[in-house]
Tab-separated table of C-alpha atoms in Angstrom:
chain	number	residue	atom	x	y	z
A	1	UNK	CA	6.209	127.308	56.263
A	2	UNK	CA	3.256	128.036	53.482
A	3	UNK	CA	-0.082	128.648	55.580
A	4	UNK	CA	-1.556	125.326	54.434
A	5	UNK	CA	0.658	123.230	55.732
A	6	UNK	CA	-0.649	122.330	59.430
A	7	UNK	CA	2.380	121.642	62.095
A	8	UNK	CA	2.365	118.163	63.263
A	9	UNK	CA	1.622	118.052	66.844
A	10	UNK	CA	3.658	116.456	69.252
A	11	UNK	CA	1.569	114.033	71.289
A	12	UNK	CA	1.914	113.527	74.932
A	13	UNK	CA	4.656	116.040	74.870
A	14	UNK	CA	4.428	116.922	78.706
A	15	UNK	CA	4.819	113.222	79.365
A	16	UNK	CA	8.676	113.220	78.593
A	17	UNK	CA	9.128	117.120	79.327
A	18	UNK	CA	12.072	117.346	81.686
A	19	UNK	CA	13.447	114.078	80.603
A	20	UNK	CA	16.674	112.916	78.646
A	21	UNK	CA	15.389	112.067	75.226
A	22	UNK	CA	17.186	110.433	72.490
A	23	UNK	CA	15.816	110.366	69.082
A	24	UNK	CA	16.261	107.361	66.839
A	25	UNK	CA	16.961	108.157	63.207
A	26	UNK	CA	17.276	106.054	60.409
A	27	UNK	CA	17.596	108.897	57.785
A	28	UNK	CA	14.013	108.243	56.234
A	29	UNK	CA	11.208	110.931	55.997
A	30	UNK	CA	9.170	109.693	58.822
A	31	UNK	CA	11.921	110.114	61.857
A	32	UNK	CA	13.595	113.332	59.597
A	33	UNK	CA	10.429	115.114	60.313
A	34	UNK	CA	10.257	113.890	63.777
A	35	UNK	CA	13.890	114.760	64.578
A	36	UNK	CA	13.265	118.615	63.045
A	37	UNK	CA	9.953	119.151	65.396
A	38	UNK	CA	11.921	117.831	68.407
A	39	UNK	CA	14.885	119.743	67.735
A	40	UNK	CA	12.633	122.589	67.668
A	41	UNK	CA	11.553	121.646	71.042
A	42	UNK	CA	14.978	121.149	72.611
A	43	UNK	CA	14.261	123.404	75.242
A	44	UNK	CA	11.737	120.949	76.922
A	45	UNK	CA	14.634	118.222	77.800
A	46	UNK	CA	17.930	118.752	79.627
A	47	UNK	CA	19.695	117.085	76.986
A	48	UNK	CA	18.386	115.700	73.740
A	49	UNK	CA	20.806	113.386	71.142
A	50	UNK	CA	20.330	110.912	68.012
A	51	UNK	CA	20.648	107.355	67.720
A	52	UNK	CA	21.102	105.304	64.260
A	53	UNK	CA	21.269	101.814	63.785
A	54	UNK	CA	23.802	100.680	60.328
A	55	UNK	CA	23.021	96.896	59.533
A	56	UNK	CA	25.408	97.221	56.845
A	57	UNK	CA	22.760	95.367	54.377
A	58	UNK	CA	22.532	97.687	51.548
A	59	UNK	CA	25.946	98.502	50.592
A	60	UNK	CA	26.993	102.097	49.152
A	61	UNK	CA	23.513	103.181	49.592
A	62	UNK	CA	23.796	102.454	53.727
A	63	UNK	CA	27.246	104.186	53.523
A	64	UNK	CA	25.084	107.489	51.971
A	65	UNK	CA	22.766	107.190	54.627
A	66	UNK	CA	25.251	107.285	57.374
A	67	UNK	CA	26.747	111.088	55.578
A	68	UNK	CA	23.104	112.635	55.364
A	69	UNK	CA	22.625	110.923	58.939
A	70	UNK	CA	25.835	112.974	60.040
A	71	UNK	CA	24.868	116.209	57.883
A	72	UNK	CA	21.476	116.417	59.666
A	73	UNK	CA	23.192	116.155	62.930
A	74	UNK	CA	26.165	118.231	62.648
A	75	UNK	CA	23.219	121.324	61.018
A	76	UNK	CA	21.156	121.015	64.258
A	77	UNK	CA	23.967	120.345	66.139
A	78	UNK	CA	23.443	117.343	68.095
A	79	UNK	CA	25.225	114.583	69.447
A	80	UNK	CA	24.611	111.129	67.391
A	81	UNK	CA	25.254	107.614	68.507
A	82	UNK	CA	26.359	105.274	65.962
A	83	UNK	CA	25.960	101.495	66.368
A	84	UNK	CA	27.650	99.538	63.248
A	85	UNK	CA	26.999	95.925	62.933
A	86	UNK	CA	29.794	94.515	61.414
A	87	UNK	CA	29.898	91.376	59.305
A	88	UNK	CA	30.246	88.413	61.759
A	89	UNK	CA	27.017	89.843	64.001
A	90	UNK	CA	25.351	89.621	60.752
A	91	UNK	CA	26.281	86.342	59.822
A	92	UNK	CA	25.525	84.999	62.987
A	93	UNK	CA	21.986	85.284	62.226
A	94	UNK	CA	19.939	81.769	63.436
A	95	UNK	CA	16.089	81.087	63.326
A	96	UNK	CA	15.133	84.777	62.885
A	97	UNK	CA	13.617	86.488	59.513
A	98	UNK	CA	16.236	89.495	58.614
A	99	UNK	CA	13.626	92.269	59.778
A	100	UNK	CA	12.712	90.185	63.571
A	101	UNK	CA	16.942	90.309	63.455
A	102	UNK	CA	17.001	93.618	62.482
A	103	UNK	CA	14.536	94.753	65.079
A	104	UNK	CA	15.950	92.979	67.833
A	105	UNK	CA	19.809	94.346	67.349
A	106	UNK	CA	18.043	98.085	66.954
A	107	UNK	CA	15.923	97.580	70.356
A	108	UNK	CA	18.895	96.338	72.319
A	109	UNK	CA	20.409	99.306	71.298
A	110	UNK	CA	17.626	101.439	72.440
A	111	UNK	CA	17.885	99.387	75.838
A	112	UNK	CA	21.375	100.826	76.468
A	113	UNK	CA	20.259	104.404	76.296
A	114	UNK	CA	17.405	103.414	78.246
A	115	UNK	CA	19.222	101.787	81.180
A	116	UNK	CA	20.268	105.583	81.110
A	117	UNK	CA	17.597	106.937	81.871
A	118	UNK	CA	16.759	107.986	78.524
A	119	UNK	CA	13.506	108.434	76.797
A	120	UNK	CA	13.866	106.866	73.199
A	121	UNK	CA	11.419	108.777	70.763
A	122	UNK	CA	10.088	107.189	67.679
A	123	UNK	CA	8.388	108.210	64.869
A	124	UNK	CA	5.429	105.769	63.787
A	125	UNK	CA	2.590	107.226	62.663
A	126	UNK	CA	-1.149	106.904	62.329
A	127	UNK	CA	-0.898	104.934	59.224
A	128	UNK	CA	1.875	102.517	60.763
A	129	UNK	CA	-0.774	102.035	63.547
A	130	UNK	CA	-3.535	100.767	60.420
A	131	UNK	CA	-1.272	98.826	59.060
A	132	UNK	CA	-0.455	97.327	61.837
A	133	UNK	CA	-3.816	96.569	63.006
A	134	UNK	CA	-4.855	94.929	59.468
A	135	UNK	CA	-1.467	92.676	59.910
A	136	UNK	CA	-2.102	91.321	62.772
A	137	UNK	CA	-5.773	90.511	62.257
A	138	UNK	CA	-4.792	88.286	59.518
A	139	UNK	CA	-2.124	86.847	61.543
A	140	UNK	CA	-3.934	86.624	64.657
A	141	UNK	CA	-3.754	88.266	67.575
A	142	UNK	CA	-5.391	89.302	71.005
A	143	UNK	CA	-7.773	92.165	70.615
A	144	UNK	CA	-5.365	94.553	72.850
A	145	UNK	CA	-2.682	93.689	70.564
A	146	UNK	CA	-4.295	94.821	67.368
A	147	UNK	CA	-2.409	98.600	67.499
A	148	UNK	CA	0.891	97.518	68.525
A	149	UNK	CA	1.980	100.827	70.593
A	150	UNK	CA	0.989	103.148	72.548
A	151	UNK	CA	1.780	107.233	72.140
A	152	UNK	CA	4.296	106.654	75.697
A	153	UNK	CA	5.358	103.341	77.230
A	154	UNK	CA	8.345	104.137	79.168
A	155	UNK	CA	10.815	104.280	77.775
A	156	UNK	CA	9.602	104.427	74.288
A	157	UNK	CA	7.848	108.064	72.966
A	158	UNK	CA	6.127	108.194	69.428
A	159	UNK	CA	4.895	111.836	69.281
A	160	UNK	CA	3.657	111.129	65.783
A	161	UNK	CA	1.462	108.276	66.704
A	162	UNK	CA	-1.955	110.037	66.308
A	163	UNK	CA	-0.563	111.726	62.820
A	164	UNK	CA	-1.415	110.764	59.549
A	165	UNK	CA	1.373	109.875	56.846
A	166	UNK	CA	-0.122	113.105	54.331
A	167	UNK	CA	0.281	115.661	57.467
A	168	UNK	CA	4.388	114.365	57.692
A	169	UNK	CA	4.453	114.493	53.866
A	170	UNK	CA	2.842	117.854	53.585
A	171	UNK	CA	4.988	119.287	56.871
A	172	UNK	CA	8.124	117.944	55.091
A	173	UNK	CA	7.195	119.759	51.622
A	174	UNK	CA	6.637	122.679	52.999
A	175	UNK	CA	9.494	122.790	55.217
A	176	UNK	CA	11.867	121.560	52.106
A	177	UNK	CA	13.260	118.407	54.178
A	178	UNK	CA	15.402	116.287	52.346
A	179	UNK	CA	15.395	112.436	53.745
A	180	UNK	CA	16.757	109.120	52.392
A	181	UNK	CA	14.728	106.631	50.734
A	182	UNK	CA	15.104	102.855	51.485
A	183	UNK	CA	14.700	100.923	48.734
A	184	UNK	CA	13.315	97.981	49.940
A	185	UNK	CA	10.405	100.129	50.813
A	186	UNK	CA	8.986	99.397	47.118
A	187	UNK	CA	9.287	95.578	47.243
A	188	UNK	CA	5.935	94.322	47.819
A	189	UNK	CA	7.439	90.441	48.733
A	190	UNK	CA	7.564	92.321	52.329
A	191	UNK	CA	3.965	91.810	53.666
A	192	UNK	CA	3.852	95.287	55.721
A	193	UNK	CA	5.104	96.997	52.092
A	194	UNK	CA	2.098	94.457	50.443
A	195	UNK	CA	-0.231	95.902	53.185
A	196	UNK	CA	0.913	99.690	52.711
A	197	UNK	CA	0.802	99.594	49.055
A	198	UNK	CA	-1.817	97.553	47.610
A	199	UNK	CA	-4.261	96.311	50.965
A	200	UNK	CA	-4.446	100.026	52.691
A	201	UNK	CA	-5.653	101.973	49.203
A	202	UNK	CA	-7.748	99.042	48.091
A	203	UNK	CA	-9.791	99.754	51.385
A	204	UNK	CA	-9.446	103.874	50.825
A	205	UNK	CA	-11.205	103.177	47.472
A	206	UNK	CA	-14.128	101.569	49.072
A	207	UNK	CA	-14.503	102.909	52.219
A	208	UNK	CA	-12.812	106.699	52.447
A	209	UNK	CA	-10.509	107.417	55.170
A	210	UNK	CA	-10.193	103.497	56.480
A	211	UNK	CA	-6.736	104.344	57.679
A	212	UNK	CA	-7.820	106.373	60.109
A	213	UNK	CA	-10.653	104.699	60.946
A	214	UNK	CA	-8.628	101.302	61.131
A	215	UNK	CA	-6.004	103.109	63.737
A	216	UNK	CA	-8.739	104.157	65.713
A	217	UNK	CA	-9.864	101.332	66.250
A	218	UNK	CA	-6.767	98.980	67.143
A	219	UNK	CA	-5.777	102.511	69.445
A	220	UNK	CA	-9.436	102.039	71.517
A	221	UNK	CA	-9.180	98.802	71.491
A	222	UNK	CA	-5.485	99.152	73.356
A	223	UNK	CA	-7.599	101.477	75.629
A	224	UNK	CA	-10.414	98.978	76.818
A	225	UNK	CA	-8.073	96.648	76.772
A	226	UNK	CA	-5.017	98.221	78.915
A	227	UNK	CA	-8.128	98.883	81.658
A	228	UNK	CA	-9.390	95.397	81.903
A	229	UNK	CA	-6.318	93.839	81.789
A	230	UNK	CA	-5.121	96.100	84.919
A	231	UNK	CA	-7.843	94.938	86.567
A	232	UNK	CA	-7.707	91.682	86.233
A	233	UNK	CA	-4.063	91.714	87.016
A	234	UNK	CA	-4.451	93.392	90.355
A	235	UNK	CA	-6.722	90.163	91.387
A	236	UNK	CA	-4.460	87.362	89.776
A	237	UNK	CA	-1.149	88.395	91.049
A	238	UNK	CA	-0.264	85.891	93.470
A	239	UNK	CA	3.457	87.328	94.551
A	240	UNK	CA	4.144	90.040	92.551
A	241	UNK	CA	4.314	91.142	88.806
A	242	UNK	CA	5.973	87.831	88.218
A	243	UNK	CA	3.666	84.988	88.839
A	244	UNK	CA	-0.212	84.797	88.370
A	245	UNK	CA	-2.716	82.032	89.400
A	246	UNK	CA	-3.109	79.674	86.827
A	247	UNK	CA	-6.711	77.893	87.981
A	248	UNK	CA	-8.065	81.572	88.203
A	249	UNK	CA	-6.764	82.389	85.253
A	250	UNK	CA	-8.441	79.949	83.280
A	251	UNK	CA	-11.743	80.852	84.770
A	252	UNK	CA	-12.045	83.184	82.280
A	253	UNK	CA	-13.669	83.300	79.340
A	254	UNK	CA	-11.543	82.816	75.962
A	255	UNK	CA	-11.101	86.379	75.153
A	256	UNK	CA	-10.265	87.960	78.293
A	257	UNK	CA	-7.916	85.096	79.292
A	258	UNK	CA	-6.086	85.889	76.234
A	259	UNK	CA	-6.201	89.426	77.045
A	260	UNK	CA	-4.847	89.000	80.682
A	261	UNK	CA	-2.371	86.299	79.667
A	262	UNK	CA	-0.782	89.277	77.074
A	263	UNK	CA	-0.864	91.672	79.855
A	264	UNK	CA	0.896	89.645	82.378
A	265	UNK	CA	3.690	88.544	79.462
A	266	UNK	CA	4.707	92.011	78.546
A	267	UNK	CA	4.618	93.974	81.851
A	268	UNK	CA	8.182	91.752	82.624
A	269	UNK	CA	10.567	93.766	79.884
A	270	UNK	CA	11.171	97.186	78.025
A	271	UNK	CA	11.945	94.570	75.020
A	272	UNK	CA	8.679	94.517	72.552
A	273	UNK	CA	7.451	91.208	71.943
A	274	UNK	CA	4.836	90.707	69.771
A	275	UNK	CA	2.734	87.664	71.056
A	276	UNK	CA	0.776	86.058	67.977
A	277	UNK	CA	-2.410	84.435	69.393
A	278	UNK	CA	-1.445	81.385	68.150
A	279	UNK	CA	1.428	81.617	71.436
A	280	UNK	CA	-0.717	83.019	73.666
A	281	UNK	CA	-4.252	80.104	72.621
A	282	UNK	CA	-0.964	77.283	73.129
A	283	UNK	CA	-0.104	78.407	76.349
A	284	UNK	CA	-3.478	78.388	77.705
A	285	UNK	CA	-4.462	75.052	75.948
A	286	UNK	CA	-1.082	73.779	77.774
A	287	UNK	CA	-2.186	74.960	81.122
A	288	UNK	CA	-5.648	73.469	80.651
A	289	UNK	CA	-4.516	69.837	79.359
A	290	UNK	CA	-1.469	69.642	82.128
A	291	UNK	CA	-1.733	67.619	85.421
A	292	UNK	CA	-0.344	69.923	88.805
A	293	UNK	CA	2.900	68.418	88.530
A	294	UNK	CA	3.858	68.959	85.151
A	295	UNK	CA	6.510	70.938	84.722
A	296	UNK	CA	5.537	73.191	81.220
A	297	UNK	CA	8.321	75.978	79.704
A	298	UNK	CA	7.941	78.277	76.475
A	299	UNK	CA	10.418	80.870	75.750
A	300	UNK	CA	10.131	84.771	74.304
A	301	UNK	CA	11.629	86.289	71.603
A	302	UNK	CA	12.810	89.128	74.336
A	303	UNK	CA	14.867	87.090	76.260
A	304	UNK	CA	11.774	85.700	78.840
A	305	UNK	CA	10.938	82.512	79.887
A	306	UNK	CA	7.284	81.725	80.971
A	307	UNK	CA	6.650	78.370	83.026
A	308	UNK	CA	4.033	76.377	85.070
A	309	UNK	CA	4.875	75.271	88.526
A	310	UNK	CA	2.090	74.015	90.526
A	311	UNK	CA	-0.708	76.653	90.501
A	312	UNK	CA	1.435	79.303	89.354
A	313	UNK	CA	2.512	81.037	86.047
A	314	UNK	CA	5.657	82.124	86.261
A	315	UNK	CA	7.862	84.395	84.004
A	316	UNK	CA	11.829	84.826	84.388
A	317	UNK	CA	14.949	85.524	82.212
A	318	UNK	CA	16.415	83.001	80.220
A	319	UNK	CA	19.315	81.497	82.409
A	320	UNK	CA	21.368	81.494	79.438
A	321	UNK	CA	22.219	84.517	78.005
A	322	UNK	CA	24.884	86.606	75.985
A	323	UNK	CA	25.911	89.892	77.210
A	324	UNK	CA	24.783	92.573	74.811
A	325	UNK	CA	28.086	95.115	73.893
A	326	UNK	CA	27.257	97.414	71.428
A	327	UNK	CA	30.187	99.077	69.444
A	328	UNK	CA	28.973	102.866	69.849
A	329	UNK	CA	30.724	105.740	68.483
A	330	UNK	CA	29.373	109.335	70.097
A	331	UNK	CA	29.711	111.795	67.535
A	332	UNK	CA	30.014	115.142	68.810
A	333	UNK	CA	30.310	118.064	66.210
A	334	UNK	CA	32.231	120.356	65.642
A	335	UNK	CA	33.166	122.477	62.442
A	336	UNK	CA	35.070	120.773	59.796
A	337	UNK	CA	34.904	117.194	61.918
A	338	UNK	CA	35.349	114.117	60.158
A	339	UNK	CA	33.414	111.662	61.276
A	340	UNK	CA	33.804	107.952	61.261
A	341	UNK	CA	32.090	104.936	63.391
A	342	UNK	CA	32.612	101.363	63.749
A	343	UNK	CA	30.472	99.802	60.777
A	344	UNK	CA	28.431	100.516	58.220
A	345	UNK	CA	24.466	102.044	58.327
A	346	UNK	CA	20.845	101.193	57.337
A	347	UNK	CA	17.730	103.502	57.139
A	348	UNK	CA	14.863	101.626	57.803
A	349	UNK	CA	11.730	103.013	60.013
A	350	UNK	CA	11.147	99.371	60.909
A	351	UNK	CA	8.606	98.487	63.556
């Protein structure tokens, strides 16, 4: 490694040391440089593997994803989990954009290794954390919200969290790591690619070193926020994690009802779910304009239900539900293997 390149430091590290850890790897530079520092640490976990998502949306050029994908593997020797969605998933596709689909069918992937006892590692960085926060100011958003993720929220691990994008490029120079390259990355019609490409440098221009600055803020923001909301949950949990007071919960001023009203939605689930403020300003203007004994319902785009029943909020599964059964093929290597799986790839280090 040439002395100027600076090894990336894995964040939190002693937070999953000791635990099953499974690495998710679309083939792209950000989780290739993850999955070489981790394999490089394979001594911390009793057993380490790779899991990669194919979507089967770009063709030929998913189909050379899924060979380096295997390559990378088979040279480090580890075992890698392929889940292929085949054409009828993909056409069954209703009321979601492509990437909320996408991200949805890779996280209920995730789950399954999860349910396992596994800790899933992914690699977003610090500039996925700016990007984020300058998102979902535009969209809206409580102030908690504003980062997005956290370094380790069982069961999800992003060592690379507190990293900067030029210390992964300059670690993966050095290092000569090959990775795949998504296309789609260069389209700007995607408004995270608009944000990365034109919003993020427009800022570095003006002010130097916003991306970092940016992060740091959404990340303190998280912090303040994760400690107030605690404590505020502690006093408005009627019965449990699964129903708050709704007359003390709009006591509160705007903000920190929002703030407390986010908490209380995504303690229920491993399944991220990004609550836009516009959901989480309706639901309290619902609870504010109903009588006692109306009955109010919303649902969550992780499978939740929140409703209103007399003085309580209450959040549940959706009674309705399909059984997730992924098509999984564990690839275990061994010289000369051939290796096939159940449907085509994608390499995408979506969020």
């Amino acid at each position: 490694m040439s002395q100027t390149c600076e090894k990336p430091v894995l964040a939190q590290l002693e937070n999953v040391a000791g635990r099953k850890l499974a690495v998710a790897f679309s083939g792209g530079l950000d989780s290739r440089v993850l999955l070489d520092l981790l394999a490089n640490a394979r001594t911390e976990f009793p057993e380490i593997c790779v899991l990669h998502v194919n979507f089967g949306l770009r063709g030929e050029e998913s189909d050379l994803d899924e060979t380096f994908v295997r390559d990378v593997c088979a040279e480090l020797d580890l075992n890698l989990h392929v889940y292929g969605v085949d054409k009828t998933e993909r056409e069954s596709r209703t009321g979601e954009s492509v990437q909320e689909w996408a991200r949805r069918v890779r996280y209920d992937f995730f789950a399954k290794f999860a349910e396992e006892n596994f800790i899933i590692a992914l690699a977003h960085h610090e500039d996925d954390v700016a990007e984020n926060v300058v998102m979902r100011l535009a969209r809206g958003c409580s102030a908690g919200n504003l980062a997005g993720m956290r370094v380790y929220s069982n069961p999800y691990y992003r060592p690379l969290l507190l990293t900067p994008k030029a210390s992964i490029l300059n670690y993966a120079g050095a290092l000569g790591l090959t990775h795949r390259e998504d296309s789609s990355n260069a389209s700007i019609l995607y408004s995270r690619n608009f944000i990365r490409q034109e919003v993020l440098p427009r800022l570095e221009s003006i002010f130097p070193d916003a991306r970092r600055r940016i992060a740091a803020t959404g990340l303190d923001a998280q912090d303040v926020s994760e400690y107030t909301r605690s404590q505020l949950l502690n006093k408005l949990n009627a019965r449990g994690s699964s129903q708050i007071l709704i007359p003390d919960l709009l006591l509160l001023t705007p903000g920190v009802a929002l703030e407390t009203l986010s908490a209380f939605l995504q303690q229920q689930d491993h399944k991220p779910v990004h609550l836009s403020r516009r959901l989480l300003t309706g639901i309290l203007s619902d609870l504010r304009a109903r009588d006692q004994k109306t009955f109010l319902r919303r649902y969550l785009k992780n499978g939740f239900q929140v409703f209103a029943k007399g003085d309580f909020l209450q959040v549940s599964p959706k009674t309705v539900s399909k059984s997730f059964k992924p098509k999984i093929k564990t690839l275990r290597h061994t010289p000369n293997q051939a290796v096939t799986h159940d449907g085509p790839l994608i390499s995408r280090d979506l969020l």
